[in-house]
Coordinates of C-alpha atoms in Angstrom, one line a residue:
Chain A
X1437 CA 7.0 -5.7 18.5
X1438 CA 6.2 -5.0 22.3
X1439 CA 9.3 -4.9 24.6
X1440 CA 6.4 -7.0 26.4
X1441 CA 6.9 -9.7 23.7
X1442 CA 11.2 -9.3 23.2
X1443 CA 12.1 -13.0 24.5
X1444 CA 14.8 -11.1 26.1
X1445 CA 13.2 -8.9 28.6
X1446 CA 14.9 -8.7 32.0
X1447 CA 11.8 -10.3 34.3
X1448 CA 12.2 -14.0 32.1
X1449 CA 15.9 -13.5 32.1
X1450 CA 16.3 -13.3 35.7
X1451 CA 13.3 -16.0 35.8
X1452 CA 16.6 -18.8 34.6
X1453 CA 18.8 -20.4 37.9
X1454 CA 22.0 -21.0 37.7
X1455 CA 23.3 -24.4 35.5
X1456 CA 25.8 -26.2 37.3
X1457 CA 28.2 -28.3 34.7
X1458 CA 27.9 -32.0 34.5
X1459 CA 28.9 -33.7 38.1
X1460 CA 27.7 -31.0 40.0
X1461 CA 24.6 -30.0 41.4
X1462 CA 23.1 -27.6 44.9
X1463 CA 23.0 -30.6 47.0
X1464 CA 27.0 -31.0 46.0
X1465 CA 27.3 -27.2 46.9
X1466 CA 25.0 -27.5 50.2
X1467 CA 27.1 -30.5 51.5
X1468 CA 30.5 -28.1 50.8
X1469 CA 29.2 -25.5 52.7
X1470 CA 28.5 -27.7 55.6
X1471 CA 31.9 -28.9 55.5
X1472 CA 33.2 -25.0 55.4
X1473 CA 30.9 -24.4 58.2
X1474 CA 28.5 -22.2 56.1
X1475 CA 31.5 -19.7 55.9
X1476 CA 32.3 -19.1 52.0
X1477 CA 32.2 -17.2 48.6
X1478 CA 31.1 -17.4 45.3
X1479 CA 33.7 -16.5 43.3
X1480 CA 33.1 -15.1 39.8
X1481 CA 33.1 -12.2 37.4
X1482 CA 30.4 -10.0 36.2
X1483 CA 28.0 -11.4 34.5
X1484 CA 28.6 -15.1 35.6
X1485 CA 25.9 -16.3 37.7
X1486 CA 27.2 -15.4 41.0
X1487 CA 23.8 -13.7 42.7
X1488 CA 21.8 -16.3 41.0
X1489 CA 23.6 -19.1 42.1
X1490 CA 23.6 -17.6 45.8
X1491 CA 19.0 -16.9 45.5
X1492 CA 19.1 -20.3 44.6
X1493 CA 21.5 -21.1 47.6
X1494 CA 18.9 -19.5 49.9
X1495 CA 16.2 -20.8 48.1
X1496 CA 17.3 -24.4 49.7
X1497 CA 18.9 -23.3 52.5
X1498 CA 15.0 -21.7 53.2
X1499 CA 13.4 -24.9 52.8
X1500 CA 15.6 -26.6 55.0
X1501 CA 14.7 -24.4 57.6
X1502 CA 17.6 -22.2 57.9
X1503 CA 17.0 -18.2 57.6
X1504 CA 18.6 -16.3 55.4
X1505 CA 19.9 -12.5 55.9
X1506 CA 20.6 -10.7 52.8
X1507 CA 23.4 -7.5 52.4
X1508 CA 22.9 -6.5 48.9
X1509 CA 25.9 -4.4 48.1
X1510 CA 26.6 -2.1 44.9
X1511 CA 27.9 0.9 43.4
X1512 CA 24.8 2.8 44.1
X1513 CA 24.2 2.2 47.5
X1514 CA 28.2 2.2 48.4
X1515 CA 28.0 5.3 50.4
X1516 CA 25.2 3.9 52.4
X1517 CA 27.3 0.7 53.7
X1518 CA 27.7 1.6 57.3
X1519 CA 23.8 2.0 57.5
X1520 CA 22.8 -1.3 55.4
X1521 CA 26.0 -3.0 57.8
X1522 CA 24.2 -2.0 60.8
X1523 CA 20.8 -2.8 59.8
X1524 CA 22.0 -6.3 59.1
X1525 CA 23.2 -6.8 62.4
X1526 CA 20.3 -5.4 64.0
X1527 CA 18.1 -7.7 62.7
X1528 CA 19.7 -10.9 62.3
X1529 CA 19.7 -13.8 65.4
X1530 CA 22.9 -15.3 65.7
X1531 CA 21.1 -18.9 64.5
X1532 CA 20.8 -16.6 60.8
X1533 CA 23.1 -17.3 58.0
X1534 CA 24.5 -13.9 56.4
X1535 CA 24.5 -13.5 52.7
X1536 CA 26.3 -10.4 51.1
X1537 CA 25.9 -10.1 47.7
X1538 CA 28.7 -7.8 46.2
X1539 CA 31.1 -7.8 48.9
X1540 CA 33.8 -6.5 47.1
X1541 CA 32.1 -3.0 47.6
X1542 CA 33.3 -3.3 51.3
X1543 CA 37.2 -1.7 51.5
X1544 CA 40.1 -4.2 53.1
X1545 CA 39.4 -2.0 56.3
X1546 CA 35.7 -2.6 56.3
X1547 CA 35.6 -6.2 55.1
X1548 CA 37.9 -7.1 58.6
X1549 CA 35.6 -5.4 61.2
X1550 CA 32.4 -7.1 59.3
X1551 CA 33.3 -10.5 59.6
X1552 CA 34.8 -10.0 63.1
X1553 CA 31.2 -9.4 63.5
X1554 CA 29.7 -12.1 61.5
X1555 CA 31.5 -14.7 62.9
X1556 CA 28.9 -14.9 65.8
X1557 CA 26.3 -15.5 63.6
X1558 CA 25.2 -19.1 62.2
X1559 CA 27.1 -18.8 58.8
X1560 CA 28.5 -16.3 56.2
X1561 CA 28.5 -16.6 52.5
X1562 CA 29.4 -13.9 50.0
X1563 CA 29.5 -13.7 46.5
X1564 CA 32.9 -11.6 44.9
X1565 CA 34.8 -11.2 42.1
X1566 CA 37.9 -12.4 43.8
X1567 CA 39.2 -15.2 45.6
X1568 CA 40.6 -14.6 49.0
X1569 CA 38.3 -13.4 51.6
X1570 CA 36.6 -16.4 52.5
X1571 CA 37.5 -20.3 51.4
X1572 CA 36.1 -20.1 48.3
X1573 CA 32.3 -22.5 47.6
X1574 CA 32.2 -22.9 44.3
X1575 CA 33.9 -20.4 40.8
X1576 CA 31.6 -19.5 38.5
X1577 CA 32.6 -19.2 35.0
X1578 CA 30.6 -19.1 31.6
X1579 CA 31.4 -20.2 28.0
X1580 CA 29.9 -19.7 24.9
X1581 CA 28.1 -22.7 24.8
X1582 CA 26.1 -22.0 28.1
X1583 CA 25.1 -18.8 26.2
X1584 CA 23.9 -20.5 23.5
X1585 CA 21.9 -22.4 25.8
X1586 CA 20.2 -19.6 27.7
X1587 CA 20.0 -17.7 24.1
X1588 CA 18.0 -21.2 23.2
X1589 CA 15.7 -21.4 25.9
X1590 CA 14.8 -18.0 25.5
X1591 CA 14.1 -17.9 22.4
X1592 CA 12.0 -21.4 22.6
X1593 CA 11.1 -23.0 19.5
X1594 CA 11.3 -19.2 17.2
X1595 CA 14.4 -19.7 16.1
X1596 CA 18.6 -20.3 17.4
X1597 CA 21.7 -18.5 17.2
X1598 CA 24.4 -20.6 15.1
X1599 CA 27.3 -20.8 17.5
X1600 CA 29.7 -18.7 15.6
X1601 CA 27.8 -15.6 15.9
X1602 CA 27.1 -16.6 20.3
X1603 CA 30.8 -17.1 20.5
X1604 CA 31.4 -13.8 18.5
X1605 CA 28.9 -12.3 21.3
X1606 CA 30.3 -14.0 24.0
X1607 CA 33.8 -12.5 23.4
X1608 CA 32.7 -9.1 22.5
X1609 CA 30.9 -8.8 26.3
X1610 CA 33.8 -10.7 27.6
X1611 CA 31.7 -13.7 28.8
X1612 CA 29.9 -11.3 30.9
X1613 CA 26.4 -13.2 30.4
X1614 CA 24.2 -10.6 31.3
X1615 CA 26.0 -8.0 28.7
X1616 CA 25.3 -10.3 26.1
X1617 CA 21.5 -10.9 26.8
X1618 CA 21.1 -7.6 27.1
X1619 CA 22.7 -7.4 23.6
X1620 CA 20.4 -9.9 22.2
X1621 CA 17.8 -8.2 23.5
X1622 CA 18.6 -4.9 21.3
X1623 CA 19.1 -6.7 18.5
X1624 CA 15.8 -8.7 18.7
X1625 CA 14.0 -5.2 19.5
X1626 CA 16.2 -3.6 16.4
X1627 CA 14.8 -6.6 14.1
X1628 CA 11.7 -5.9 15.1
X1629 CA 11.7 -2.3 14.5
X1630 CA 13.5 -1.8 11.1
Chain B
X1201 CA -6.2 -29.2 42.7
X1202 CA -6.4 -25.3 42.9
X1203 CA -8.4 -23.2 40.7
X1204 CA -8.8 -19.3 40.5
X1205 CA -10.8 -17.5 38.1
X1206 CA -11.4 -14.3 36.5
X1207 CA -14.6 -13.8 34.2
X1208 CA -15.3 -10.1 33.0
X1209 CA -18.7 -9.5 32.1
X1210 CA -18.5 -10.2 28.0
X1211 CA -15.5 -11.5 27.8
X1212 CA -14.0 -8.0 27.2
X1213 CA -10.2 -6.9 27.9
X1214 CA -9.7 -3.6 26.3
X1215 CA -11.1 -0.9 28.5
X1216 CA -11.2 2.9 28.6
X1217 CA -9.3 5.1 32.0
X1218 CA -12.9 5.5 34.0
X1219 CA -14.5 2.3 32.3
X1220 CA -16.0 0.4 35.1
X1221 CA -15.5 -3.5 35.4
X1222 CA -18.2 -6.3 35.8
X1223 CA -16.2 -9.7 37.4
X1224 CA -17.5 -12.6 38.4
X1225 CA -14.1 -14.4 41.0
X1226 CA -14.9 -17.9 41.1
X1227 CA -12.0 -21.0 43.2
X1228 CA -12.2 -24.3 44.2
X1229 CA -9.2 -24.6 46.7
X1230 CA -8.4 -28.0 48.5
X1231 CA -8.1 -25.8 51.8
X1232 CA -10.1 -23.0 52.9
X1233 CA -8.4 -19.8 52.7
X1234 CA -8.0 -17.1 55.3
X1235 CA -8.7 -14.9 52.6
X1236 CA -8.9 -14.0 49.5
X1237 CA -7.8 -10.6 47.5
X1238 CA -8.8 -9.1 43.8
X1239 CA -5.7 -6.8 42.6
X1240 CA -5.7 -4.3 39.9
X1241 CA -2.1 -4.1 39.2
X1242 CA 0.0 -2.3 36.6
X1243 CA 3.7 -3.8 36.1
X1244 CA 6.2 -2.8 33.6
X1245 CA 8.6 -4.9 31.7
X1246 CA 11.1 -5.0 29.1
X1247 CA 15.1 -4.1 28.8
X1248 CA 15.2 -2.6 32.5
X1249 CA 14.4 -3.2 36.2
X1250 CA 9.9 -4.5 36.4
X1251 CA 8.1 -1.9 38.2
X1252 CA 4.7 -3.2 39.2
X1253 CA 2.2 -0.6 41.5
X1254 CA -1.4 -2.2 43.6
X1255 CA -4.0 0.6 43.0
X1256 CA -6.7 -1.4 43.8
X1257 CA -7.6 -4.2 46.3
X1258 CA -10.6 -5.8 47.0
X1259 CA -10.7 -8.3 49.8
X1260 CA -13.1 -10.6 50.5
X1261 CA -13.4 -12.0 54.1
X1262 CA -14.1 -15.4 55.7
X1263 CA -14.2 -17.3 51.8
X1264 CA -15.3 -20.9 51.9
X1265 CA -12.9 -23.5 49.9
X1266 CA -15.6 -23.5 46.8
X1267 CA -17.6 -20.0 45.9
X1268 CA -18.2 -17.5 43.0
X1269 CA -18.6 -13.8 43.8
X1270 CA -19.6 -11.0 42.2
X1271 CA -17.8 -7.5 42.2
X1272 CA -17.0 -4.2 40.1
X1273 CA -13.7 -2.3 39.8
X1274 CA -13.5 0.8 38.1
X1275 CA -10.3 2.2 36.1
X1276 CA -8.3 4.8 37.3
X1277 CA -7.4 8.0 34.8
X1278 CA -4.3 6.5 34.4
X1279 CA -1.8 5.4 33.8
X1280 CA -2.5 4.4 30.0
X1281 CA -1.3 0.9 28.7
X1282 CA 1.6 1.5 26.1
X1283 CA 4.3 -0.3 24.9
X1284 CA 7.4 0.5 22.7
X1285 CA 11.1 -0.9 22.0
X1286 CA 12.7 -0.4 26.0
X1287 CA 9.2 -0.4 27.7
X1288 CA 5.8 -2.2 27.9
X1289 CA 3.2 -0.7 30.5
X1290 CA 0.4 -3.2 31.2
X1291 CA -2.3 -3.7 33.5
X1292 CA -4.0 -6.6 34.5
X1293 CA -6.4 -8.1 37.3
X1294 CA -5.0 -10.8 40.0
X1295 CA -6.7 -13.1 42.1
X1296 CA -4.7 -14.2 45.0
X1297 CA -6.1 -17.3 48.0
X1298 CA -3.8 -15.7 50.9
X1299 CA -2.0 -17.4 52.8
X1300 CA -0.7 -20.0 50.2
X1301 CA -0.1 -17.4 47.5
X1302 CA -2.0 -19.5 44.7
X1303 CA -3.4 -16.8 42.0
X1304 CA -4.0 -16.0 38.5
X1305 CA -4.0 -13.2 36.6
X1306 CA -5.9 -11.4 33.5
X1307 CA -4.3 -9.1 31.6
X1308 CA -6.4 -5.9 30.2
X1309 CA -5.6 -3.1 28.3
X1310 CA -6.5 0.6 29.5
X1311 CA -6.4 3.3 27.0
X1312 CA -8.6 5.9 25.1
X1313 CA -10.4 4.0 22.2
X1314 CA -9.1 0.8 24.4
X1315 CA -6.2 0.5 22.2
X1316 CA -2.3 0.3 23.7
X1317 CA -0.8 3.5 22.9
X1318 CA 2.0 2.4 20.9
X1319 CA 5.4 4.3 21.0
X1320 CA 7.5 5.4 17.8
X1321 CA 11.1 5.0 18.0
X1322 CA 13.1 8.0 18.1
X1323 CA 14.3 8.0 14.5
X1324 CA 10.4 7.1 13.0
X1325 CA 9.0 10.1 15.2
X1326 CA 11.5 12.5 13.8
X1327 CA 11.6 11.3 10.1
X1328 CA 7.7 12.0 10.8
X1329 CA 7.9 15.5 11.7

């Protein structure tokens, strides 16, 4: 078996969007943000979708003719914020709509001066783990069922996970998504091997 | 409808570091392109983070809509192709029509022997030894 071939590699994992539950779908999300005057957050925990759901955000927002800034944010770039902060800002026009992915690695401290500074600018959506800093767009949350979705269309027509052993997964990662594909993809590579 | 092509000579894929590479790069694009640009790529992928590196390109200039062309490419020393549980190392050929981004891409293998050096898993290589 070639890690090439494991149906679980990371380049066809991050190739899936975001699924949006029944009743809901981007143009739904778009019209919100209009009405919040692009100024929002994704709210979520790790592992739910919240910096695929925001690519597939700019994804539209691009086509419609808008121009997206990004602030990618993590633990390790966090002691280069100030510079990544000031890079934004230096190359951003204040039509450009502001996307910070991870902006709970910005302090309470930090987080005030940056949006002082971001209100000029044509819009400002984040993605967090928390609700609170900006009106929040849209929660992501994940279940057992959407995993055994993703496990499904992963795995194509090979085989499927009965749902038992997905929701046994599912709580062992604690519905952090990307833990648990990243599980599957040891255990495919393990199969493979032994 | 768009079309991009890659024909090595003899229908061969599995090459040696050095081996040099006979293509014929034939389209048939709706729109004339401003160019057009043969890659030979190397991209990684499996359990971690894709690391893909350009060590060759060859551009052609002023193409016409509809054309075949001939070129060669040869291999670098390295890296090898190889593949084991975490990690797959391949390297392939692309095609791009610039500036719409349409392309395709062959995959070839680069080794000694022209064989994918295939890695053991820790606990086989030392029950080896």
């Amino acid at each position: 078996m070639r890690a090439a071939d494991n149906p679980f590699r990371t380049d066809r994992v991050l190739e899936m969007r975001y699924r949006f539950p029944d009743g809901s779908d981007m143009e739904k999300l778009l019209h919100r943000l209009e009405a919040l005057n692009f100024r929002a957050a994704i709210v979520g925990p790790e592992g739910s979708g919240k910096t695929t759901l925001q690519e597939d955000m700019a994804y539209e927002l691009i086509t419609r003719g808008h121009t997206i800034r990004w602030l990618r944010l993590n633990w390790e770039n966090r002691r280069t914020v100030t510079k990544l902060i000031e890079d934004l800002f230096s190359t951003s026009s204040e039509r450009d709509l502001l996307f910070v992915d991870g902006a709970e690695q910005m302090g309470a401290l930090r987080w005030r001066l940056f949006t002082r500074r971001a209100d000029r600018y044509g819009g400002l959506v984040i993605n967090t783990h928390a609700a609170g800093r900006l009106p929040t767009l849209w929660e992501c949350q994940t279940t057992p069922e959407l995993l055994s979705c993703l496990i499904d269309e992963l795995l194509a027509s090979n085989s499927s996970l009965p749902i038992g052993e997905v929701t046994q997964l599912f709580d062992q990662n604690d519905g952090n998504l990307r833990l648990c594909l990243r599980e599957m993809y040891d255990r495919w590579a393990d199969a493979q091997y032994s | 409808m768009n079309i991009l092509q890659i024909d090595i000579a003899g229908g061969q894929t599995s090459f040696e570091p050095g081996d040099e590479i006979d293509l014929t790069l034939s389209w048939e694009l709706e729109q004339a392109p401003e160019s057009i640009e043969l890659r030979l790529v190397w991209s990684t992928s499996g359990k971690g983070t894709t690391d893909l590196e350009i060590v060759q390109t060859v551009p052609f200039e002023f193409p016409s809509p509809r054309e075949t062309r001939r070129t060669s490419i040869t291999l670098p020393a390295s890296p090898y192709s190889f593949s084991g549980k975490l990690i797959t190392l391949q390297w392939a050929l692309e095609l791009i029509a610039f500036p719409a981004e349409e392309s395709t891409r062959q995959e070839i293998v680069m080794a000694p022997a022209g064989t994918e050096v295939r890695l053991k898993t820790i606990e086989t290589a030392s029950s080896a030894l």
